[in-house]
Coordinates of C-alpha atoms and ligand atoms in Angstrom, one line a residue:
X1 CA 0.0 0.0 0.0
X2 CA 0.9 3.5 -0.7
X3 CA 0.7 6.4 1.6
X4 CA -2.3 8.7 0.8
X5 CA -1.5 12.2 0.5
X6 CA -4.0 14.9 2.9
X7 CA -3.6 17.9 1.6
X8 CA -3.6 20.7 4.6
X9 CA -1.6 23.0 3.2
X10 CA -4.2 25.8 4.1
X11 CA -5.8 23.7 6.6
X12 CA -6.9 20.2 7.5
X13 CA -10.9 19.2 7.3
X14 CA -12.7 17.4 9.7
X15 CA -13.1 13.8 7.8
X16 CA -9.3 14.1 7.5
X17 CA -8.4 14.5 11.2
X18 CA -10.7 12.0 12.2
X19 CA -9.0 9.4 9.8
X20 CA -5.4 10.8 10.7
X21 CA -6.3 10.5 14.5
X22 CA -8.3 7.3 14.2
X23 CA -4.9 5.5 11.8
X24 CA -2.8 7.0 14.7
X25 CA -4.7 5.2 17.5
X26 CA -4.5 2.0 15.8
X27 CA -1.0 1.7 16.1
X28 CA -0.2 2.8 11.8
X29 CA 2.7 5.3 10.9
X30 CA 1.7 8.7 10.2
X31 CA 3.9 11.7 8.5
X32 CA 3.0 15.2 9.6
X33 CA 4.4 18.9 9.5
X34 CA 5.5 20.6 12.2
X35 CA 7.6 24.0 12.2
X36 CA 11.0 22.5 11.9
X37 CA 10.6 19.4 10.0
X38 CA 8.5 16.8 9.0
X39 CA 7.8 13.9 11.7
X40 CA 7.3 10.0 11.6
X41 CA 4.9 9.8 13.9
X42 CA 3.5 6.5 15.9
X43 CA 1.2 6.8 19.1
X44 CA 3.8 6.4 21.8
X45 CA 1.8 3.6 24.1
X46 CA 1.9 1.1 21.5
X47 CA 5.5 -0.6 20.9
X48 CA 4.7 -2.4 17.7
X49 CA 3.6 0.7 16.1
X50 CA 7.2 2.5 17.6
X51 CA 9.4 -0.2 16.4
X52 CA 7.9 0.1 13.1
X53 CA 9.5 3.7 13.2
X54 CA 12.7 2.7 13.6
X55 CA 11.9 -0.5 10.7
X56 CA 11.0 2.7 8.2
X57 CA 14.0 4.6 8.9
X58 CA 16.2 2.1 9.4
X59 CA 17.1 4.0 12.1
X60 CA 19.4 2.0 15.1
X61 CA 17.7 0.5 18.2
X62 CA 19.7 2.9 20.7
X63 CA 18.8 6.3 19.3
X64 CA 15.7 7.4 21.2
X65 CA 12.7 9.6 19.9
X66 CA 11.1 12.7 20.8
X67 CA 8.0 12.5 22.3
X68 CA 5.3 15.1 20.7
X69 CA 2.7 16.8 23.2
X70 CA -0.3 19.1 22.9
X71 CA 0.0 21.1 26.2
X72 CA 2.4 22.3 29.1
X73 CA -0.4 20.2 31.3
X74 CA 0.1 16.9 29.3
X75 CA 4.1 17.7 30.0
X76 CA 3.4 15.6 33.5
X77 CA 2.0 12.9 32.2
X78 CA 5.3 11.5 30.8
X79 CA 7.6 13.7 33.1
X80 CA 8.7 12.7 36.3
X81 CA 10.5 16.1 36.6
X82 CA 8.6 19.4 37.8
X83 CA 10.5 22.1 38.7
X84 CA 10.6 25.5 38.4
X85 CA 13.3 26.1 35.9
X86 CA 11.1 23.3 33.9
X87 CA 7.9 25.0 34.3
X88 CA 9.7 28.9 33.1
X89 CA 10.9 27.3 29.8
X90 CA 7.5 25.5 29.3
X91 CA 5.8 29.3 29.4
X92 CA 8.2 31.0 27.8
X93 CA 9.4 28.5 24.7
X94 CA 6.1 26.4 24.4
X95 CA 4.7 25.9 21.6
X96 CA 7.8 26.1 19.6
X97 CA 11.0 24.5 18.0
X98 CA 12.7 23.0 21.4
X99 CA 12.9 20.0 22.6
X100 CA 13.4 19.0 26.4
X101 CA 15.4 16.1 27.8
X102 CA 13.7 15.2 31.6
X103 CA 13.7 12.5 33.7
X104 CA 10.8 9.9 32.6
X105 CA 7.7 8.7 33.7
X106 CA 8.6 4.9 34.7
X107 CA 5.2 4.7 32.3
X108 CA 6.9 5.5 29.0
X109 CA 7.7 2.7 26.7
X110 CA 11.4 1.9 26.6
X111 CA 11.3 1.6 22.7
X112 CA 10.7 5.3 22.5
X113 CA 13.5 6.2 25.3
X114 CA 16.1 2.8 23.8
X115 CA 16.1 2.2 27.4
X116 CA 17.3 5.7 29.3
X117 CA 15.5 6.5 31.7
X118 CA 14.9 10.3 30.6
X119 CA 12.8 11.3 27.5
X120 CA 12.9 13.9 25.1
X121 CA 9.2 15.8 25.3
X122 CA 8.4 18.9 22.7
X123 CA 5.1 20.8 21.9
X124 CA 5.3 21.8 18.8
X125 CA 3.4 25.3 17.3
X126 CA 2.6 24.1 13.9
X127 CA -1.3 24.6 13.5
X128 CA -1.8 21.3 12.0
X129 CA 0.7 19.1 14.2
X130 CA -1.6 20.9 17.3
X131 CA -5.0 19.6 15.4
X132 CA -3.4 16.2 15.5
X133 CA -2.2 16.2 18.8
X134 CA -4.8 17.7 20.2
X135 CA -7.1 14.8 19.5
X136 CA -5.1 11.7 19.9
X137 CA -5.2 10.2 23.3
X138 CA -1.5 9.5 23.8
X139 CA 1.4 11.5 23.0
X140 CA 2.8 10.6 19.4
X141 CA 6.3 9.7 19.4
X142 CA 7.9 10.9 16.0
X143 CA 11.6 11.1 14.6
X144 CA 12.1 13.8 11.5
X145 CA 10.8 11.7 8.2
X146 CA 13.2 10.8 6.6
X147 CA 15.3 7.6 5.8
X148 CA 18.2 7.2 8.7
X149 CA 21.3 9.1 7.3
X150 CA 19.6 10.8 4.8
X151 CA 18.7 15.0 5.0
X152 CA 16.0 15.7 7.3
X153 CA 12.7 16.4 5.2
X154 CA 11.4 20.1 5.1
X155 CA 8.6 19.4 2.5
X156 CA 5.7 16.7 2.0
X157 CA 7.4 15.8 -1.2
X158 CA 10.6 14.5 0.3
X159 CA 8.4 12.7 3.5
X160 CA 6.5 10.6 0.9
X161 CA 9.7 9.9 -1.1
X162 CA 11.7 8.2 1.7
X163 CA 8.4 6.7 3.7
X164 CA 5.6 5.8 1.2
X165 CA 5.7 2.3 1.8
X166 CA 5.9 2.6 5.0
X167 CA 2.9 5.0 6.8
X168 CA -0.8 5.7 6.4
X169 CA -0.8 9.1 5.7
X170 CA 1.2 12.2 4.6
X171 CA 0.1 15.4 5.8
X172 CA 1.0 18.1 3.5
X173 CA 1.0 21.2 5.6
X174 CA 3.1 23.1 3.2
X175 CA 7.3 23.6 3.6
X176 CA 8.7 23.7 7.0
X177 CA 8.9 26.9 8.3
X178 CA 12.0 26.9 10.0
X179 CA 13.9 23.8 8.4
X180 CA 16.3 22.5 10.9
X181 CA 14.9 20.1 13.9
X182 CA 14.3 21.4 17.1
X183 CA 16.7 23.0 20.2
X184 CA 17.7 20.2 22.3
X185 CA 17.7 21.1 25.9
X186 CA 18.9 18.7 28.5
X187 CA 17.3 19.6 31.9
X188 CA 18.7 16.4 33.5
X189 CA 22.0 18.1 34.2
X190 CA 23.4 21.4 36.4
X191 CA 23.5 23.5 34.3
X192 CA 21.5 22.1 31.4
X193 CA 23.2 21.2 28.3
X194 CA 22.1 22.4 24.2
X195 CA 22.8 19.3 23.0
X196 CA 21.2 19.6 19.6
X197 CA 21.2 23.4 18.5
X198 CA 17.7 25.2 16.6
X199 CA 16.2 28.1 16.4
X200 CA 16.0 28.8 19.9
X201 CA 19.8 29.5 21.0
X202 CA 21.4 29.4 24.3
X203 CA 21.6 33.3 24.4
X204 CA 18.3 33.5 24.2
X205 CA 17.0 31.6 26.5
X206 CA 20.0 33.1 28.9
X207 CA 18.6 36.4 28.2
X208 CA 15.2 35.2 29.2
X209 CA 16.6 33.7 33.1
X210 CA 18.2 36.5 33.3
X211 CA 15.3 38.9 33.0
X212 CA 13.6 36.6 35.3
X213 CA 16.2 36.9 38.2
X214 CA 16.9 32.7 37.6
X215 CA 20.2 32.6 38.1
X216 CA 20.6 29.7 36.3
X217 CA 22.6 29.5 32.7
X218 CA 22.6 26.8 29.8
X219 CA 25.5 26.1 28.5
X220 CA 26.1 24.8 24.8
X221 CA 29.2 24.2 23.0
X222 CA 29.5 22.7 19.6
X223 CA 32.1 20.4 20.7
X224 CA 29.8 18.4 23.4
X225 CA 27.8 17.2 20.1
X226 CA 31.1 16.4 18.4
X227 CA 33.2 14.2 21.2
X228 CA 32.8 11.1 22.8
X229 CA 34.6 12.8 26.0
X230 CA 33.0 16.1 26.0
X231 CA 34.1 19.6 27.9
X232 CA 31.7 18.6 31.0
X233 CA 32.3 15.3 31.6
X234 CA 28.8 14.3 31.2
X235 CA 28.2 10.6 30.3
X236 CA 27.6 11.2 26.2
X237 CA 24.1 12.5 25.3
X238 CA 21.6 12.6 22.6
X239 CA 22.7 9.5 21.1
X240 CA 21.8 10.5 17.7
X241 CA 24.2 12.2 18.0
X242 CA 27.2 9.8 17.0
X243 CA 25.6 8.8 13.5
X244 CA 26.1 10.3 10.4
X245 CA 23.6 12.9 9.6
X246 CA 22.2 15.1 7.1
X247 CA 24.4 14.0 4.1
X248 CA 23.9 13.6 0.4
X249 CA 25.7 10.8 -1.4
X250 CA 27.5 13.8 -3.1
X251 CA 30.8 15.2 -1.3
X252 CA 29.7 18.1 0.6
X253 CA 32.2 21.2 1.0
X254 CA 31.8 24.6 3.1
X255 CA 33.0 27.6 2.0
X256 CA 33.8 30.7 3.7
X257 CA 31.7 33.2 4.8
X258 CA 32.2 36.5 3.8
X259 CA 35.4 36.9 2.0
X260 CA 35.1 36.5 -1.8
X261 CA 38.7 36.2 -2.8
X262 CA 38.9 33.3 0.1
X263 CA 36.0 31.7 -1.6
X264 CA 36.8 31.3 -4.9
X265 CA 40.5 30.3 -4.0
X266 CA 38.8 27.7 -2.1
X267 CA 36.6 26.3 -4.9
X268 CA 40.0 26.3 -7.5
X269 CA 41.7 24.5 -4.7
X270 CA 39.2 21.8 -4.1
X271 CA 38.6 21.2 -8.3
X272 CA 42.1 21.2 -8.5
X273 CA 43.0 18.8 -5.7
X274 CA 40.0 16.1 -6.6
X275 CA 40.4 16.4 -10.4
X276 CA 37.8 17.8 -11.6
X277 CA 37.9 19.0 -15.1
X278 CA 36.0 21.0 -17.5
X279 CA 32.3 19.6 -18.3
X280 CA 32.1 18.1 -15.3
X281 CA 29.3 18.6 -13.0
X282 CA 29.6 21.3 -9.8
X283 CA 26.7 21.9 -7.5
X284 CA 26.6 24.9 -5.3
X285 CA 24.2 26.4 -2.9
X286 CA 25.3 30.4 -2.0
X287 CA 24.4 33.9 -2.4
X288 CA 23.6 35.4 -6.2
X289 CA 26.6 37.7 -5.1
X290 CA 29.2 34.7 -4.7
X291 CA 27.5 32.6 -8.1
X292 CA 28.3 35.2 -10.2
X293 CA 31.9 35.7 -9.4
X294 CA 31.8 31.5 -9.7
X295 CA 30.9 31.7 -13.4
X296 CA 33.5 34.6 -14.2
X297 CA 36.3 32.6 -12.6
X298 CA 35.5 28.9 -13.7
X299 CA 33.1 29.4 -17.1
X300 CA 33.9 26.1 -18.3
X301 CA 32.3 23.3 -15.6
X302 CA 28.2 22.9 -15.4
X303 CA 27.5 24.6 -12.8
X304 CA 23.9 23.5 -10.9
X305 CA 23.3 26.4 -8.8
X306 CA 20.5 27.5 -5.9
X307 CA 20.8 30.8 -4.9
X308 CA 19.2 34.0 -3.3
X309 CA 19.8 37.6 -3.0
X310 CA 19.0 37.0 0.5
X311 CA 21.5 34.5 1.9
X312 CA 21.2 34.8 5.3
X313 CA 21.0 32.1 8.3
X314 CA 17.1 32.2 7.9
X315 CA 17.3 31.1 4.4
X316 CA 19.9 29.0 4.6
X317 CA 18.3 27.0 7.5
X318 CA 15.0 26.7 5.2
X319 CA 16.6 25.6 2.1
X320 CA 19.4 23.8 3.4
X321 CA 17.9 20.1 3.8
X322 CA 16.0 20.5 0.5
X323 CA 18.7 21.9 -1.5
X324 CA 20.8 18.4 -0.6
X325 CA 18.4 16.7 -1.9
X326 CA 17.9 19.1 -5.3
X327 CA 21.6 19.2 -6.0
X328 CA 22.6 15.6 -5.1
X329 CA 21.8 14.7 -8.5
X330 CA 23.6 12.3 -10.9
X331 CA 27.3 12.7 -11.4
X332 CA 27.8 15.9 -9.6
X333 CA 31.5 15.6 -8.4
X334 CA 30.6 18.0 -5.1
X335 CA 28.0 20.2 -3.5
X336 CA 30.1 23.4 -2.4
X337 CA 27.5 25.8 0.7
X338 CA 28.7 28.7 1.3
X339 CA 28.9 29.3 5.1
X340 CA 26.9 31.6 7.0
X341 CA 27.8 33.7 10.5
X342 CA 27.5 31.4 13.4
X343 CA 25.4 33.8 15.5
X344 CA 21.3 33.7 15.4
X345 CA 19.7 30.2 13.4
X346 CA 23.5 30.1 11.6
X347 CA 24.5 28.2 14.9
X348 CA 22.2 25.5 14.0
X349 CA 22.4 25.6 10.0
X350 CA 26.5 25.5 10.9
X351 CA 26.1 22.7 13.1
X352 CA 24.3 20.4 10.4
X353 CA 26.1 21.7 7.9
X354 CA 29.2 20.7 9.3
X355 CA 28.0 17.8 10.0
X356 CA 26.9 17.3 6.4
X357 CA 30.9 17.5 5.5
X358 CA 31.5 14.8 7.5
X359 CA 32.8 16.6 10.7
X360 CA 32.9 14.1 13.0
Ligands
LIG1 O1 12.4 19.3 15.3 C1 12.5 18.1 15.7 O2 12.9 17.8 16.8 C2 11.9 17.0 14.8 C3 10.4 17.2 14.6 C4 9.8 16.0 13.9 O3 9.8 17.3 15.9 N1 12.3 15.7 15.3 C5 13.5 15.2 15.3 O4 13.7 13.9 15.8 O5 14.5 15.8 14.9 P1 14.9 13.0 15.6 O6 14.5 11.6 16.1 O7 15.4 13.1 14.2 O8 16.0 13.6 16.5 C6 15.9 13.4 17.9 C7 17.2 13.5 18.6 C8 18.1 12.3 18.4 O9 19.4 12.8 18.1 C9 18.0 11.5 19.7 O10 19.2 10.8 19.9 C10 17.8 12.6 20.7 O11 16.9 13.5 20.0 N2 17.1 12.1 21.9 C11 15.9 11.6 22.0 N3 15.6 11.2 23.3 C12 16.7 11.5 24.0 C13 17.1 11.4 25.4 N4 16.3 10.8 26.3 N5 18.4 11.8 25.7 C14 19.2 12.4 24.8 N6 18.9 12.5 23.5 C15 17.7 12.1 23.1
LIG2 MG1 16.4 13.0 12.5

């Protein structure tokens, strides 16, 4: 059987929630938007329906999933933690793109925590996710949609690709707003830990404490994602964390932000380096600026280009996922991104990014 397509892109009916909700609670796979990415979902009391999550993705046993909620109240249900630090993030960042990591109810099925015995919880904003939510009985565990390894899906279009065979329904709510998964926020440790960074960045929820007189501050640095032994010698987190993510079959290689000279040295070093000669296929994904300098300096390759006048982190982070999949086409010898700054939603397009590059 082949996944039937809902089309909610403006909004969903009725008869269609009711058949979403209804697949849902009988334990079938179900892909749905929310504000970062598209989500695998499975009701998260029912383990055959989760282990046929990780069967679709071919996703490993030990990497746990994120449980998706309606409501701050729900939160309890699966949480053994309530506290107050807990409770000012739940008003402040809820409904949005974060993620929390708490200690779990002893309730929670071990398929969706691979055995830990915390669990990630997020209520996510997107109007359609909510209608979902709102009606199932249980909270619905969900991964991003997509096949393990491959680039997150930010479209209906790329869900249904990778999953088809494999779910009920796809829920076209349009493209993702946002386009890179969630803010991870481990709450299980003093002081909490980013361990997956999104939209919502460590200074800002600093700046939010700290306007509320909580003295306490998350910490995040790039390099507790990156290393076995990280900088707070926490027992390794999100365990996801260790696989290979967000990566086209194609070669993916960052350039510079910024500096145009540095750039296009950077390109004739790479195609000189990997022989690549004329004809031969480039892919590239920067600013309109930065592609027409690549076409004066190196007229003779075919050159697949996407590009905006508006390269920024906001559009990067949107079209980042989507464009791996767009220019990992056929015989391309390398996708070159140019970087963006690492400050704002460029902290989290960096992070997969690098990531994409094979940055261990
Ligand atoms: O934006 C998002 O978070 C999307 C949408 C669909 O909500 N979901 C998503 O799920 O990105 P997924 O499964 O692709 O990534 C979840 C990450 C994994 O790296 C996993 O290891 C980590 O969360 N994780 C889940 N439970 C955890 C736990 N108890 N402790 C540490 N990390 C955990
Ligand atoms: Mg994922």
């Amino acid at each position: 059987m082949v996944a039937k397509i809902i089309d909610a892109t403006v909004d969903i009916n009725d008869k269609d929630l009711n058949s979403v909700v209804a697949a849902i609670e009988n334990g079938k796979l179900v892909v749905f938007p929310t504000e970062t990415v598209y989500g695998l979902g499975a009701i998260a009391n029912n383990d055959i329906a989760l282990k046929n999550i990780y069967l679709a993705k071919g996703r490993p046993s030990d990497n746990p999933l994120i449980l998706h909620i309606y409501s701050k109240e729900d939160f309890y249900r699966y949480s053994k933690q309530n506290d107050k630090l807990l409770d000012f993030l739940l008003d402040h960042f809820t409904p949005g793109p974060i993620t929390f990591i708490v200690k779990s109810q002893d309730s929670i099925s071990k398929v969706v925590t691979a055995g830990l015995n915390t669990v990630a919880i997020r209520i996510p904003s997107h109007k359609i996710a909510r209608k979902i939510l709102k009606n199932c009985s249980y909270a619905i565990a969900a991964p991003s949609a997509n096949i393990s390894g491959k680039p997150s899906a930010t479209t209906n279009k790329y869900a249904y690709e990778d999953l088809k065979y494999s779910v009920e329904f796809c829920v076209d709510g349009n493209e993702a707003e946002i386009g890179v998964e969630s803010t991870i926020l481990d709450l299980t440790t003093s002081p909490p830990v980013i361990l997956r960074p999104g939209k919502i960045t460590a200074k800002e929820i600093n700046d939010k404490l700290k306007q509320a007189g909580i003295k306490t501050e998350v910490v995040y640095n790039d390099n507790v994602n990156n290393s076995n032994l990280d900088a707070f010698d926490l027992v390794p987190k999100a365990p996801g964390m260790k696989y290979r993510h967000y990566a086209p079959n194609t070669k993916v290689v960052k350039l510079t932000c910024t500096n145009l000279d540095r750039q296009l040295r950077e390109i004739e070093r790479y195609i000189l380096n990997n022989n690549i000669y004329p004809n031969d296929k480039i892919s590239i994904l920067c600013s309109e600026k930065l592609y027409s300098e690549v076409l004066k300096a190196f007229p003779s390759y075919q050159w697949e280009a996407i590009i905006s006048n508006k390269y920024n982190d906001v559009y990067l982070a949107k079209h980042l996922f989507e464009s791996f999949r767009k220019l990992d086409i056929n015989n391309s010898r390398v996708i070159f991104v140019e970087a963006v700054e690492n400050k704002n939603l460029g902290i989290a397009v960096m992070n997969r990014l690098n990531k994409a590059c094979g940055d261990k």
